[in-house]
Structures are given as C-alpha cells and as structure tokens.
PDB file of C-alpha atoms in Angstrom:
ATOM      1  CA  UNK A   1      62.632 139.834  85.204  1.00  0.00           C
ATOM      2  CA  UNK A   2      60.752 142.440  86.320  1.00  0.00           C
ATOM      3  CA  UNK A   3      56.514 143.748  84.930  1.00  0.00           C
ATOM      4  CA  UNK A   4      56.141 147.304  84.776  1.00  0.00           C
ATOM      5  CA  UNK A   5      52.548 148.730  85.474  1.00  0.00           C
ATOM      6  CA  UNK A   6      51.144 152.106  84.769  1.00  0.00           C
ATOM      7  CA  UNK A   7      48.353 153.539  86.640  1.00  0.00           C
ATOM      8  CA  UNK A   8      46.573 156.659  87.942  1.00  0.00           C
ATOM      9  CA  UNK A   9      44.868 158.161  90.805  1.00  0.00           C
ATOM     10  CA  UNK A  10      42.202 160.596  90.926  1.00  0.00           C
ATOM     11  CA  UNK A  11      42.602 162.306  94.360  1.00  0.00           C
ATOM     12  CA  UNK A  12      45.765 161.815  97.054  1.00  0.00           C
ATOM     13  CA  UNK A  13      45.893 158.126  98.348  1.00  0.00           C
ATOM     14  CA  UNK A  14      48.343 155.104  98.619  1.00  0.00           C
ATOM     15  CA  UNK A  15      47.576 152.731  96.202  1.00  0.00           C
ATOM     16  CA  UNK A  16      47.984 148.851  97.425  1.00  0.00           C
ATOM     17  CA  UNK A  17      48.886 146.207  94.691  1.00  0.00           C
ATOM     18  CA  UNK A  18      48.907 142.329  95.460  1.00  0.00           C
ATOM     19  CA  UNK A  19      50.031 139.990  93.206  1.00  0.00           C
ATOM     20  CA  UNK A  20      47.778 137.279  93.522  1.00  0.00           C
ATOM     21  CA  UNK A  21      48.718 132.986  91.879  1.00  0.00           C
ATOM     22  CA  UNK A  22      45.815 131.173  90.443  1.00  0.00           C
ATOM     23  CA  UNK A  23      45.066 129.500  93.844  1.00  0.00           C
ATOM     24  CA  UNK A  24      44.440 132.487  95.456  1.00  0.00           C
ATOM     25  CA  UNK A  25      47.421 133.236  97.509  1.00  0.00           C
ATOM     26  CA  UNK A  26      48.648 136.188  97.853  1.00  0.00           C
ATOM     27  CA  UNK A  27      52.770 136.275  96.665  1.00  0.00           C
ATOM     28  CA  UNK A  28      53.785 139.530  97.185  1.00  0.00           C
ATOM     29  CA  UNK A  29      51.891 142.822  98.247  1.00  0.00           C
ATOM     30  CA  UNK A  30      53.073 146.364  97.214  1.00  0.00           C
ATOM     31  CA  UNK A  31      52.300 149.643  98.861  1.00  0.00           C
ATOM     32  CA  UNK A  32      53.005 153.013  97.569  1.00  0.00           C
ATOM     33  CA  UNK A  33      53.572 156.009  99.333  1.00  0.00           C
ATOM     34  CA  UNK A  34      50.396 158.647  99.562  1.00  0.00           C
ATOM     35  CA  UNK A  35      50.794 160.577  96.261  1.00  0.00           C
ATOM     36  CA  UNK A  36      48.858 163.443  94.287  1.00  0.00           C
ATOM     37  CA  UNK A  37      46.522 162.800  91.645  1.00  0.00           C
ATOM     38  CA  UNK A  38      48.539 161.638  88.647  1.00  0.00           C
ATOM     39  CA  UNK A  39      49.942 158.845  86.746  1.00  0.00           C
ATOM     40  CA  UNK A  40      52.875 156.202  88.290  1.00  0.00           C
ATOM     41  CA  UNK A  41      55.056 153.455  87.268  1.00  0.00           C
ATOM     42  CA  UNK A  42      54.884 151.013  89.527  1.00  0.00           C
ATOM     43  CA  UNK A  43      57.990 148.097  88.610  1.00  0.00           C
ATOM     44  CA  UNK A  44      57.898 145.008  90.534  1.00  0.00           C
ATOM     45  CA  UNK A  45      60.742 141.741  90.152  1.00  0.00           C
ATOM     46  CA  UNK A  46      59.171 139.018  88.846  1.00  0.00           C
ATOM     47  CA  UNK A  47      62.242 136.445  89.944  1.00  0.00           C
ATOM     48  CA  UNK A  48      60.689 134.470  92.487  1.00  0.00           C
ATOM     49  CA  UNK A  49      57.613 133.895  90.483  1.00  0.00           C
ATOM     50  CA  UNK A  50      57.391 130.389  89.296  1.00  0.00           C
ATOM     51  CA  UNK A  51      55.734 129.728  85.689  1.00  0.00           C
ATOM     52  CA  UNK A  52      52.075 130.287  85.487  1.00  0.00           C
ATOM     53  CA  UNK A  53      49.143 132.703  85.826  1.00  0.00           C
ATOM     54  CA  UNK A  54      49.036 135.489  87.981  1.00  0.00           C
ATOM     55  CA  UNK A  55      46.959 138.545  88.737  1.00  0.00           C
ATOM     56  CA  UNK A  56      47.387 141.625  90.270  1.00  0.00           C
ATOM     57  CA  UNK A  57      45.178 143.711  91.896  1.00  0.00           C
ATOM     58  CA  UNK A  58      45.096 147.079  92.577  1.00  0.00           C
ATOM     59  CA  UNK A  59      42.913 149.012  95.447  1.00  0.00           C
ATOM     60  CA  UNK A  60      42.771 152.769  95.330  1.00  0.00           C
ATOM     61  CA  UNK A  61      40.449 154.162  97.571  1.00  0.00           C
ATOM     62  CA  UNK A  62      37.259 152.673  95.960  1.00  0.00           C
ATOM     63  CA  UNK A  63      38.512 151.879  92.977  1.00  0.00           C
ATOM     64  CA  UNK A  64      39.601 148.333  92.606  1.00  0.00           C
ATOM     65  CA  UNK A  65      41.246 146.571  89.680  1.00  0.00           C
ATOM     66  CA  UNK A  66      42.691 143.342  88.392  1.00  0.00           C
ATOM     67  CA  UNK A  67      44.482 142.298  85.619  1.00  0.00           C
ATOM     68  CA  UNK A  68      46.034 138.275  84.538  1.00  0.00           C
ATOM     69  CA  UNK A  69      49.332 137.994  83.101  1.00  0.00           C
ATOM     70  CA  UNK A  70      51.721 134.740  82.872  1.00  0.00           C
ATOM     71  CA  UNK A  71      55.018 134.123  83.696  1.00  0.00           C
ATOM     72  CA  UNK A  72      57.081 131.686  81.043  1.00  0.00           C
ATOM     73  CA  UNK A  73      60.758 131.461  80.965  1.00  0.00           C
TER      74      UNK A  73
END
C-alpha cells in the first residue's frame, strides 16, 4: 500500500514531510533532496500503518501544510 502526494515548491529547498497518527506521534518522517522550483511526487509505503487517521505535514521553507487521510484495509 503505498499514498502518493503531489506538491510544489516555489524557490530551491528540501521539503520535509512527517506523517503524523491522531495522538500526535510522529510515524515516519520524509526528507527530499534540495530541488528547483517545480512540482514532485512524493510516494511513501503505507504497510506499517495500522488502521486509522493520519496526517501529514509538509514544511517548505515557510510554507507549512497538513492534510488527514485514513488507512482501512
């Protein structure tokens, strides 16, 4: 299982992506490699997630951003 996530950047910068359970803990943290400006794909497994909410958040520079999505098998 895997959740595929499109996003841009406006300038050259990793981007940092954590996905984050409904606790609050931090499951898994994803860095990408300093880029140019442009759109990505980021794909991350989903296997080790249990059922239940999630969210992921994404820092950029100063731009921050979260998003919920679930996990059912």
């Amino acid at each position: 299982d895997r959740l595929a996530v499109e996003y841009s950047t406006g300038f050259s910068i990793a981007t940092t992506f954590q996905i984050v359970d409904a606790v609050g803990n931090i499951v898994s943290e994803h860095v990408t490699p300093v880029v140019p400006s442009g759109v990505y794909l980021l794909d991350v497994s989903t296997e080790r997630l249990a059922n239940g909410v999630y969210f992921l958040r994404m820092n950029s520079g100063p731009y921050v951003a979260s998003t919920q999505f679930v996990i059912v098998r």
